[in-house]
């Protein structure tokens, strides 16, 4: 890079007074007042990220806690001005469904999000300075008029110990009420439930969420478990059902039970839900959604699944999630609780050692479903989500997937990722002369080309580079996009045009990539990052503060 070219690139910035910011050489770093999520994930909601964990046994408390802590340190930082204000609520939705007293035993652990992992994750968030008194873990199934009573669960006792350790809320509300004391008929007003209208809902016209979930001044962290269920995989999308106030939280109750509700409970549903659902089901069955022709026998068939899916998607339609995580340090097969294909009709756990995460719960679930050995195109939930404009891409191979490398995502090939097959009881084929094991993989090939083409995100015509956070201090995450595959080389220059860092990235596929520049002992000021590739050259400015 010639000196005159470099100076031409920084003249405007110098005139604006940003070459050497007014922070001063001896000024201390301002105290953080915001929780800042990872900038690359925030900038790429169309992508899914996979982080490998390293836990040898599901009972290794220290290893699981360490993985949660490491992930939090990689994903969250404290910042003085951008991100989630410390004054806002951090709503956490783990999978803490009913475990009939087995949540702290080896048999029950696979039912819920691992509590040791959450302990480490919460600790890492607290390290940023975010106050524990503004962190709320919620599970609507624990409400007194739900189908289980949380105060008698081992899970509730252990989770209470972890949240108390970090100064968080679990059972209580700022109003002074306790989750066990609330009844649905008392929740039409007050601060314990956040009500949201569903303008285009198929079943719901309004939904109540356990506060502070879906409050305008809250950030939602959804932490699902990597396990199977009657709905297939019970991942991020399904886990969000547990935010909905009881007894509306019973999404699996079927059409007949839903339409027979009365009073305030019935008023949140459309008056004509039977017509809405049966007409949609007939249309989808005729369109050939896989397994949608299953009759309503042996638990649930295609119509029941249509009902369940639409209730789920109505809720997703009005939910804004900050981050969705599938905790898969170990995965579980079976019915989602205590039944499965193992000895004596028990479920089985496998050390899958993976975290799957991203901004979009449905995209994360598509990838999670594939990593569990299933083909996502065979699940009606994804077809209905796509029809309703909630899912842009159903083919997992066309979703940008990144291997999480200590907080520096690297574009990856999904087919090269290890899979952990988890059999489930989803819409078993045992009719019309067909026979299938009760617990099975839903992995028959699906031709995604039969679907109308989803809108493509597209790549820029020219190479692009930028710093995701700017200004920076100790390190900068540099993002660059290549319209064509090829070698890429990135240099960093200071104000004098001297090269201070160099990165030979090697051969890179077309798409968006990242690299981490550790600034070391370089002085504060303006720096230029320049990329050279087969697609051309580009540069961006990076302001370094001290």
Coordinates of C-alpha atoms in Angstrom, one line a residue:
X1 CA 0.0 0.0 0.0
X2 CA 1.6 3.3 -1.1
X3 CA 1.9 6.1 1.5
X4 CA 0.0 8.6 -0.6
X5 CA -2.9 6.1 -1.0
X6 CA -3.0 5.5 2.7
X7 CA -3.0 9.3 3.5
X8 CA -5.8 9.9 1.0
X9 CA -7.8 7.3 2.9
X10 CA -7.4 8.9 6.2
X11 CA -7.5 12.7 5.4
X12 CA -11.2 12.9 6.0
X13 CA -11.0 11.2 9.4
X14 CA -8.1 13.4 10.4
X15 CA -10.1 16.5 9.6
X16 CA -12.9 15.3 11.8
X17 CA -10.5 14.9 14.7
X18 CA -10.7 11.1 15.1
X19 CA -7.1 10.1 14.5
X20 CA -6.2 10.5 18.2
X21 CA -9.5 10.6 20.1
X22 CA -9.8 13.0 23.1
X23 CA -9.7 10.1 25.6
X24 CA -6.2 11.0 26.6
X25 CA -3.3 8.6 27.2
X26 CA -3.9 8.3 30.9
X27 CA -7.7 8.1 31.0
X28 CA -9.2 5.1 32.6
X29 CA -11.7 2.9 30.7
X30 CA -15.2 4.0 31.6
X31 CA -17.2 1.6 33.8
X32 CA -19.6 -0.6 31.8
X33 CA -23.3 0.2 31.9
X34 CA -24.4 -2.1 29.1
X35 CA -24.3 -5.8 28.3
X36 CA -23.0 -6.1 24.7
X37 CA -23.8 -9.3 22.8
X38 CA -21.3 -10.7 20.2
X39 CA -21.4 -8.2 17.3
X40 CA -21.1 -10.8 14.5
X41 CA -24.0 -12.8 15.7
X42 CA -26.1 -9.6 16.1
X43 CA -25.2 -8.6 12.5
X44 CA -26.1 -12.0 11.0
X45 CA -29.5 -13.2 12.2
X46 CA -29.6 -15.4 9.1
X47 CA -26.7 -17.6 10.4
X48 CA -26.4 -20.4 12.9
X49 CA -23.3 -21.0 15.1
X50 CA -21.9 -24.3 16.5
X51 CA -19.6 -24.4 19.4
X52 CA -17.9 -27.6 20.5
X53 CA -17.7 -28.4 24.2
X54 CA -15.4 -30.8 25.9
X55 CA -17.2 -32.6 28.7
X56 CA -16.4 -36.3 29.2
X57 CA -19.3 -37.2 31.5
X58 CA -22.7 -35.6 32.0
X59 CA -22.1 -35.7 35.8
X60 CA -18.9 -33.6 35.6
X61 CA -20.2 -30.5 37.3
X62 CA -17.0 -28.5 37.0
X63 CA -16.6 -29.2 33.3
X64 CA -20.1 -28.2 32.5
X65 CA -19.9 -25.0 34.6
X66 CA -16.6 -24.1 32.9
X67 CA -18.2 -24.5 29.4
X68 CA -21.0 -22.1 30.4
X69 CA -18.6 -19.6 31.8
X70 CA -16.3 -19.8 28.7
X71 CA -19.2 -19.3 26.4
X72 CA -20.5 -16.2 28.3
X73 CA -17.0 -14.7 28.3
X74 CA -16.8 -15.2 24.5
X75 CA -20.3 -13.9 23.8
X76 CA -20.9 -11.1 26.2
X77 CA -18.8 -8.1 27.2
X78 CA -19.5 -5.0 29.3
X79 CA -19.6 -1.7 27.4
X80 CA -20.0 1.9 28.4
X81 CA -22.6 2.9 25.8
X82 CA -23.9 0.1 23.5
X83 CA -25.9 -3.1 24.1
X84 CA -28.4 -3.9 26.7
X85 CA -28.7 -1.3 29.4
X86 CA -28.0 -2.6 32.9
X87 CA -31.3 -1.0 33.9
X88 CA -33.2 -3.4 31.6
X89 CA -34.4 -6.9 32.5
X90 CA -32.6 -10.0 31.2
X91 CA -35.3 -12.6 30.9
X92 CA -33.9 -16.2 30.8
X93 CA -36.1 -19.1 29.5
X94 CA -34.4 -22.4 30.2
X95 CA -36.1 -25.7 29.6
X96 CA -37.3 -26.3 33.2
X97 CA -40.3 -28.4 32.4
X98 CA -41.8 -30.8 35.0
X99 CA -39.5 -33.6 35.9
X100 CA -41.5 -35.4 38.6
X101 CA -38.8 -35.1 41.2
X102 CA -36.0 -36.4 39.1
X103 CA -34.3 -33.3 37.9
X104 CA -31.1 -33.6 40.0
X105 CA -30.6 -37.3 39.3
X106 CA -28.7 -38.9 36.3
X107 CA -32.1 -40.2 35.1
X108 CA -33.8 -36.8 35.1
X109 CA -31.0 -34.5 34.0
X110 CA -31.5 -35.0 30.3
X111 CA -35.1 -33.6 30.6
X112 CA -34.0 -30.0 31.3
X113 CA -31.3 -27.5 30.3
X114 CA -28.2 -28.5 32.3
X115 CA -28.2 -26.5 35.5
X116 CA -24.4 -26.5 35.9
X117 CA -24.0 -25.1 32.4
X118 CA -26.5 -22.3 33.3
X119 CA -24.6 -21.7 36.5
X120 CA -21.4 -20.9 34.6
X121 CA -23.3 -18.9 31.9
X122 CA -25.0 -16.7 34.6
X123 CA -21.7 -16.2 36.3
X124 CA -20.1 -15.1 33.0
X125 CA -22.9 -12.6 32.4
X126 CA -22.5 -11.3 36.0
X127 CA -18.7 -10.7 35.4
X128 CA -19.6 -8.0 32.9
X129 CA -21.2 -6.0 35.7
X130 CA -24.8 -6.8 34.7
X131 CA -26.8 -6.8 38.0
X132 CA -28.3 -10.1 39.2
X133 CA -31.4 -8.3 40.5
X134 CA -32.3 -7.6 36.8
X135 CA -32.0 -11.2 35.8
X136 CA -35.1 -13.4 35.8
X137 CA -35.3 -17.2 35.0
X138 CA -38.9 -18.2 34.1
X139 CA -40.9 -21.4 33.6
X140 CA -44.7 -21.1 33.2
X141 CA -45.2 -24.8 33.8
X142 CA -44.4 -24.2 37.5
X143 CA -47.5 -22.0 38.0
X144 CA -50.0 -23.4 40.6
X145 CA -52.6 -24.0 38.0
X146 CA -50.2 -25.7 35.6
X147 CA -49.9 -29.5 35.3
X148 CA -47.1 -29.8 37.9
X149 CA -46.2 -28.0 41.1
X150 CA -42.7 -26.6 40.9
X151 CA -42.1 -26.2 44.6
X152 CA -41.9 -30.0 45.0
X153 CA -39.5 -30.5 42.2
X154 CA -35.8 -31.2 42.8
X155 CA -35.2 -29.1 39.7
X156 CA -36.9 -26.1 41.3
X157 CA -34.8 -26.5 44.5
X158 CA -31.5 -26.8 42.6
X159 CA -32.4 -24.0 40.2
X160 CA -33.3 -21.8 43.2
X161 CA -29.9 -22.4 44.7
X162 CA -28.2 -21.4 41.4
X163 CA -30.3 -18.2 40.8
X164 CA -29.9 -17.2 44.5
X165 CA -26.1 -17.5 44.1
X166 CA -26.2 -15.0 41.3
X167 CA -28.8 -12.7 42.9
X168 CA -31.4 -13.6 40.3
X169 CA -35.2 -14.0 40.4
X170 CA -36.9 -17.3 39.9
X171 CA -40.2 -17.6 41.7
X172 CA -40.8 -14.0 42.6
X173 CA -42.0 -10.8 40.9
X174 CA -41.3 -7.1 41.6
X175 CA -44.9 -6.8 42.6
X176 CA -44.2 -9.1 45.6
X177 CA -46.3 -12.0 44.2
X178 CA -45.0 -15.6 44.0
X179 CA -45.4 -17.8 40.9
X180 CA -47.2 -20.5 43.0
X181 CA -49.9 -18.1 44.2
X182 CA -51.2 -17.0 40.8
X183 CA -54.3 -18.1 39.0
X184 CA -55.2 -17.3 35.4
X185 CA -58.4 -15.5 36.3
X186 CA -56.3 -13.1 38.4
X187 CA -53.8 -12.3 35.7
X188 CA -55.8 -10.1 33.2
X189 CA -54.4 -7.0 34.8
X190 CA -51.2 -6.4 36.8
X191 CA -47.5 -6.6 36.1
X192 CA -46.9 -10.4 36.3
X193 CA -48.0 -11.1 32.7
X194 CA -47.1 -9.3 29.5
X195 CA -50.0 -9.4 27.1
X196 CA -49.4 -9.2 23.3
X197 CA -52.0 -9.0 20.5
X198 CA -51.5 -11.5 17.7
X199 CA -52.6 -9.6 14.6
X200 CA -52.5 -12.5 12.2
X201 CA -52.8 -15.4 14.6
X202 CA -54.4 -18.7 13.4
X203 CA -55.5 -19.7 16.9
X204 CA -54.6 -16.9 19.4
X205 CA -55.8 -13.4 19.2
X206 CA -53.8 -12.4 22.3
X207 CA -51.2 -14.2 24.4
X208 CA -50.0 -13.6 27.9
X209 CA -46.3 -14.1 28.7
X210 CA -44.8 -14.6 32.1
X211 CA -43.1 -11.2 32.9
X212 CA -40.5 -10.0 32.0
X213 CA -40.6 -12.2 28.9
X214 CA -41.5 -10.1 25.9
X215 CA -41.5 -6.9 27.8
X216 CA -40.4 -3.9 25.7
X217 CA -37.5 -3.3 28.2
X218 CA -36.2 -6.8 28.4
X219 CA -33.7 -8.9 26.5
X220 CA -34.7 -12.6 26.1
X221 CA -32.1 -15.4 26.4
X222 CA -33.7 -18.7 25.3
X223 CA -31.7 -21.8 26.4
X224 CA -33.3 -25.1 25.1
X225 CA -32.2 -28.7 25.6
X226 CA -31.0 -31.0 22.9
X227 CA -33.6 -33.7 23.2
X228 CA -36.5 -35.4 21.3
X229 CA -40.2 -35.2 22.0
X230 CA -43.6 -36.0 20.5
X231 CA -43.2 -32.9 18.3
X232 CA -39.9 -34.2 17.0
X233 CA -37.1 -32.2 18.5
X234 CA -38.0 -30.1 21.5
X235 CA -35.6 -27.2 20.8
X236 CA -35.7 -23.4 20.8
X237 CA -39.0 -22.9 19.2
X238 CA -40.8 -25.3 21.5
X239 CA -38.9 -24.2 24.5
X240 CA -40.4 -20.7 24.1
X241 CA -43.9 -22.2 24.7
X242 CA -42.9 -22.3 28.4
X243 CA -43.1 -18.5 28.6
X244 CA -46.8 -18.5 28.0
X245 CA -48.8 -18.2 31.2
X246 CA -50.6 -21.3 32.4
X247 CA -52.9 -22.9 31.5
X248 CA -52.4 -21.5 28.0
X249 CA -48.9 -23.1 28.1
X250 CA -50.5 -26.5 27.3
X251 CA -49.8 -26.2 23.6
X252 CA -50.1 -29.9 23.1
X253 CA -53.7 -30.2 24.3
X254 CA -55.2 -30.6 20.8
X255 CA -58.0 -28.8 19.0
X256 CA -60.9 -30.3 20.9
X257 CA -59.6 -29.4 24.3
X258 CA -58.7 -25.9 23.1
X259 CA -62.1 -25.1 21.7
X260 CA -63.8 -26.4 24.8
X261 CA -62.1 -23.9 27.2
X262 CA -64.4 -21.4 28.7
X263 CA -64.4 -17.9 30.1
X264 CA -61.2 -15.8 30.1
X265 CA -59.2 -18.8 28.9
X266 CA -61.3 -19.2 25.8
X267 CA -61.4 -15.5 25.1
X268 CA -57.7 -15.4 24.0
X269 CA -58.5 -17.8 21.1
X270 CA -60.4 -16.9 17.9
X271 CA -64.0 -17.9 18.0
X272 CA -63.7 -19.9 14.8
X273 CA -60.5 -21.8 15.6
X274 CA -62.0 -25.2 14.5
X275 CA -62.7 -23.9 11.0
X276 CA -59.4 -22.2 10.8
X277 CA -57.4 -25.2 11.8
X278 CA -59.3 -27.9 9.9
X279 CA -59.2 -25.9 6.7
X280 CA -55.5 -25.3 7.0
X281 CA -54.9 -29.0 7.8
X282 CA -56.9 -30.2 4.8
X283 CA -54.9 -27.8 2.6
X284 CA -51.5 -29.0 4.0
X285 CA -52.4 -32.6 3.8
X286 CA -53.4 -32.2 0.2
X287 CA -50.1 -30.4 -0.4
X288 CA -48.2 -33.5 0.8
X289 CA -46.6 -32.3 4.0
X290 CA -44.7 -35.5 5.1
X291 CA -46.6 -37.6 7.7
X292 CA -49.5 -35.1 7.8
X293 CA -51.8 -38.0 6.7
X294 CA -51.3 -39.8 10.0
X295 CA -54.8 -40.4 11.7
X296 CA -55.6 -39.2 15.2
X297 CA -54.6 -42.5 16.9
X298 CA -51.9 -43.5 19.3
X299 CA -51.7 -40.1 20.9
X300 CA -51.5 -37.5 18.1
X301 CA -51.9 -37.4 14.4
X302 CA -51.6 -34.8 11.6
X303 CA -54.5 -32.6 12.8
X304 CA -53.2 -32.5 16.3
X305 CA -49.8 -31.5 15.1
X306 CA -51.3 -28.8 12.9
X307 CA -53.0 -27.4 16.0
X308 CA -49.8 -27.6 18.1
X309 CA -47.7 -26.0 15.3
X310 CA -50.0 -23.0 14.8
X311 CA -50.2 -22.3 18.5
X312 CA -46.4 -22.3 18.6
X313 CA -46.1 -20.1 15.6
X314 CA -48.6 -17.6 16.9
X315 CA -46.4 -17.2 19.9
X316 CA -43.2 -16.9 17.9
X317 CA -44.9 -14.3 15.7
X318 CA -45.0 -11.8 18.6
X319 CA -41.8 -12.9 20.4
X320 CA -38.4 -11.1 20.0
X321 CA -35.5 -13.2 21.2
X322 CA -32.1 -11.8 21.9
X323 CA -30.3 -15.2 21.6
X324 CA -31.4 -18.8 21.2
X325 CA -29.1 -21.6 22.5
X326 CA -29.5 -25.3 22.2
X327 CA -27.6 -26.8 25.1
X328 CA -26.3 -30.1 23.8
X329 CA -23.4 -31.0 26.1
X330 CA -25.4 -34.2 26.2
X331 CA -28.5 -35.1 24.2
X332 CA -31.5 -37.3 25.0
X333 CA -33.7 -39.5 22.9
X334 CA -37.2 -40.8 23.8
X335 CA -40.4 -38.9 24.6
X336 CA -38.8 -35.9 26.2
X337 CA -39.2 -37.1 29.7
X338 CA -38.7 -40.6 31.3
X339 CA -39.7 -42.9 28.4
X340 CA -37.5 -44.1 25.6
X341 CA -35.9 -46.9 23.6
X342 CA -33.4 -47.9 26.3
X343 CA -33.6 -50.8 28.8
X344 CA -36.9 -51.0 30.6
X345 CA -38.4 -48.3 28.3
X346 CA -36.0 -45.6 29.5
X347 CA -34.5 -42.7 27.5
X348 CA -30.8 -42.6 26.6
X349 CA -28.3 -39.8 26.9
X350 CA -25.3 -39.2 24.6
X351 CA -22.3 -36.9 25.0
X352 CA -23.0 -34.8 21.9
X353 CA -20.8 -32.0 23.2
X354 CA -22.3 -29.1 21.2
X355 CA -23.9 -25.7 21.6
X356 CA -26.0 -24.6 18.7
X357 CA -27.1 -20.9 18.8
X358 CA -28.2 -17.9 16.8
X359 CA -30.7 -15.0 16.6
X360 CA -33.5 -16.9 14.8
X361 CA -35.1 -19.8 16.8
X362 CA -36.5 -21.5 13.7
X363 CA -33.1 -21.5 11.9
X364 CA -31.3 -22.7 15.0
X365 CA -33.9 -25.5 15.2
X366 CA -33.5 -26.5 11.5
X367 CA -29.8 -27.0 12.1
X368 CA -30.3 -28.6 15.5
X369 CA -32.8 -31.1 13.9
X370 CA -30.3 -32.0 11.2
X371 CA -27.5 -32.5 13.8
X372 CA -29.8 -34.9 15.7
X373 CA -30.0 -37.1 12.6
X374 CA -33.3 -36.0 11.1
X375 CA -34.2 -34.2 7.8
X376 CA -35.9 -30.9 8.7
X377 CA -38.1 -31.0 5.5
X378 CA -40.0 -33.9 7.0
X379 CA -41.4 -31.8 9.9
X380 CA -44.7 -29.9 9.4
X381 CA -43.7 -27.1 11.9
X382 CA -41.1 -25.9 9.4
X383 CA -43.4 -26.0 6.5
X384 CA -46.1 -24.0 8.3
X385 CA -43.5 -21.5 9.5
X386 CA -42.2 -21.0 6.0
X387 CA -45.8 -20.5 4.7
X388 CA -46.4 -17.9 7.4
X389 CA -43.2 -16.0 6.5
X390 CA -41.5 -16.9 9.7
X391 CA -38.8 -19.1 8.2
X392 CA -36.7 -18.0 5.2
X393 CA -34.8 -21.2 4.7
X394 CA -35.8 -24.8 5.5
X395 CA -32.8 -26.6 3.8
X396 CA -30.1 -26.8 6.5
X397 CA -27.4 -27.0 3.9
X398 CA -28.3 -23.5 2.6
X399 CA -28.2 -21.8 6.0
X400 CA -24.8 -20.1 6.7
X401 CA -23.3 -22.2 9.5
X402 CA -20.2 -21.0 11.5
X403 CA -17.8 -23.0 13.6
X404 CA -17.4 -21.0 16.8
X405 CA -13.7 -20.7 17.5
X406 CA -13.3 -19.0 20.9
X407 CA -15.6 -16.1 19.8
X408 CA -14.2 -15.8 16.2
X409 CA -16.7 -17.5 13.9
X410 CA -15.3 -19.5 11.0
X411 CA -17.6 -20.3 8.0
X412 CA -18.1 -24.1 8.0
X413 CA -19.7 -26.9 5.9
X414 CA -22.6 -28.4 7.8
X415 CA -22.1 -31.9 6.3
X416 CA -18.7 -32.0 8.0
X417 CA -20.1 -31.4 11.4
X418 CA -20.6 -34.5 13.6
X419 CA -24.2 -35.7 14.1
X420 CA -25.8 -37.4 17.2
X421 CA -28.8 -39.4 16.0
X422 CA -31.6 -39.1 18.6
X423 CA -34.7 -41.2 17.9
X424 CA -38.2 -39.8 18.7
X425 CA -41.9 -40.8 18.6
X426 CA -42.9 -38.1 16.0
X427 CA -45.9 -39.2 13.8
X428 CA -45.0 -42.8 13.6
X429 CA -45.9 -44.6 10.3
X430 CA -47.9 -47.6 11.6
X431 CA -50.9 -47.5 9.4
X432 CA -52.0 -48.4 5.8
X433 CA -49.7 -51.3 5.7
X434 CA -46.7 -49.3 7.0
X435 CA -44.7 -50.2 10.0
X436 CA -42.2 -48.1 11.9
X437 CA -40.5 -48.4 15.3
X438 CA -42.1 -46.3 18.0
X439 CA -38.9 -44.4 18.4
X440 CA -37.4 -43.6 15.1
X441 CA -35.4 -41.2 13.0
X442 CA -37.4 -38.9 10.7
X443 CA -34.6 -39.0 8.2
X444 CA -36.1 -40.0 4.8
X445 CA -34.8 -37.8 2.0
X446 CA -36.7 -34.6 1.2
X447 CA -36.5 -32.8 -2.1
X448 CA -36.2 -29.1 -1.1
X449 CA -36.3 -28.1 -4.8
X450 CA -40.0 -28.8 -4.7
X451 CA -40.5 -25.7 -2.6
X452 CA -40.7 -22.3 -4.1
X453 CA -37.3 -20.6 -3.9
X454 CA -36.7 -18.7 -0.7
X455 CA -35.4 -15.1 -1.1
X456 CA -31.7 -15.3 -1.3
X457 CA -29.7 -13.0 0.9
X458 CA -27.2 -12.5 -1.9
X459 CA -23.5 -11.5 -1.7
X460 CA -22.1 -8.0 -2.6
X461 CA -20.6 -7.7 -6.1
X462 CA -17.3 -6.5 -4.6
X463 CA -15.2 -7.6 -1.7
X464 CA -16.2 -5.9 1.6
X465 CA -14.5 -5.4 5.0
X466 CA -15.5 -3.7 8.2
X467 CA -14.8 -3.7 11.9
X468 CA -17.8 -5.0 13.8
X469 CA -17.2 -2.9 16.8
X470 CA -15.6 0.5 16.3
X471 CA -13.9 2.1 18.2
X472 CA -12.1 -0.9 19.8
X473 CA -9.7 -1.4 22.7
X474 CA -7.9 -4.7 23.3
X475 CA -9.1 -6.5 20.1
X476 CA -11.1 -6.0 17.0
X477 CA -13.4 -8.4 15.2
X478 CA -12.9 -7.8 11.5
X479 CA -15.6 -9.1 9.1
X480 CA -15.0 -9.5 5.4
X481 CA -17.2 -10.9 2.6
X482 CA -15.9 -12.5 -0.6
X483 CA -18.2 -12.6 -3.7
X484 CA -16.0 -15.4 -5.0
X485 CA -13.9 -18.1 -3.4
X486 CA -10.2 -17.6 -3.3
X487 CA -7.2 -16.6 -1.2
X488 CA -7.5 -13.6 1.1
X489 CA -4.8 -11.5 2.8
X490 CA -5.4 -8.7 5.3
X491 CA -3.0 -6.1 6.5
X492 CA -3.4 -3.5 9.3
X493 CA -1.6 -0.1 8.9
X494 CA -1.1 2.8 11.3
X495 CA -1.3 6.5 10.6
X496 CA 2.1 6.7 9.1
X497 CA 1.4 3.9 6.6
X498 CA 3.5 1.3 8.5
X499 CA 2.1 -2.2 8.6
X500 CA 1.5 -3.3 12.1
X501 CA -0.2 -6.7 11.5
X502 CA -0.7 -9.1 8.7
X503 CA -3.0 -12.1 8.2
X504 CA -2.8 -14.7 5.5
X505 CA -6.2 -16.2 5.6
X506 CA -5.6 -18.7 2.8
X507 CA -8.3 -20.1 0.6
X508 CA -11.8 -19.0 1.7
X509 CA -15.2 -20.0 0.4
X510 CA -17.5 -17.3 -0.9
X511 CA -19.4 -15.7 1.9
X512 CA -18.8 -13.8 5.1
X513 CA -15.8 -14.5 7.3
X514 CA -14.2 -13.1 10.5
X515 CA -10.7 -12.6 12.0
X516 CA -9.7 -11.4 15.4
X517 CA -7.0 -8.6 15.6
X518 CA -5.4 -8.4 19.0
X519 CA -4.1 -4.8 19.2
X520 CA -1.4 -5.6 21.8
X521 CA 0.5 -2.5 22.9
X522 CA -0.2 -0.4 19.9
X523 CA -1.0 3.3 20.8
X524 CA -4.5 4.8 20.4
X525 CA -5.3 6.3 17.1
X526 CA -6.7 5.5 13.6
X527 CA -5.7 2.3 11.8
X528 CA -6.6 1.0 8.4
X529 CA -7.5 -2.7 7.6
X530 CA -7.0 -3.6 4.0
X531 CA -8.0 -6.8 2.3
X532 CA -6.5 -8.2 -1.0
X533 CA -8.4 -11.1 -2.7
X534 CA -9.2 -12.6 -6.0
X535 CA -12.4 -10.5 -5.9
X536 CA -10.5 -7.2 -5.5
X537 CA -9.3 -5.0 -2.7
X538 CA -11.1 -3.0 0.0
X539 CA -10.3 -1.2 3.2
X540 CA -12.0 0.1 6.4
X541 CA -11.0 2.3 9.3
X542 CA -10.6 1.1 12.9
X543 CA -10.2 3.5 15.8
X544 CA -8.2 2.2 18.7
X545 CA -8.9 3.6 22.2
X546 CA -6.7 3.2 25.3

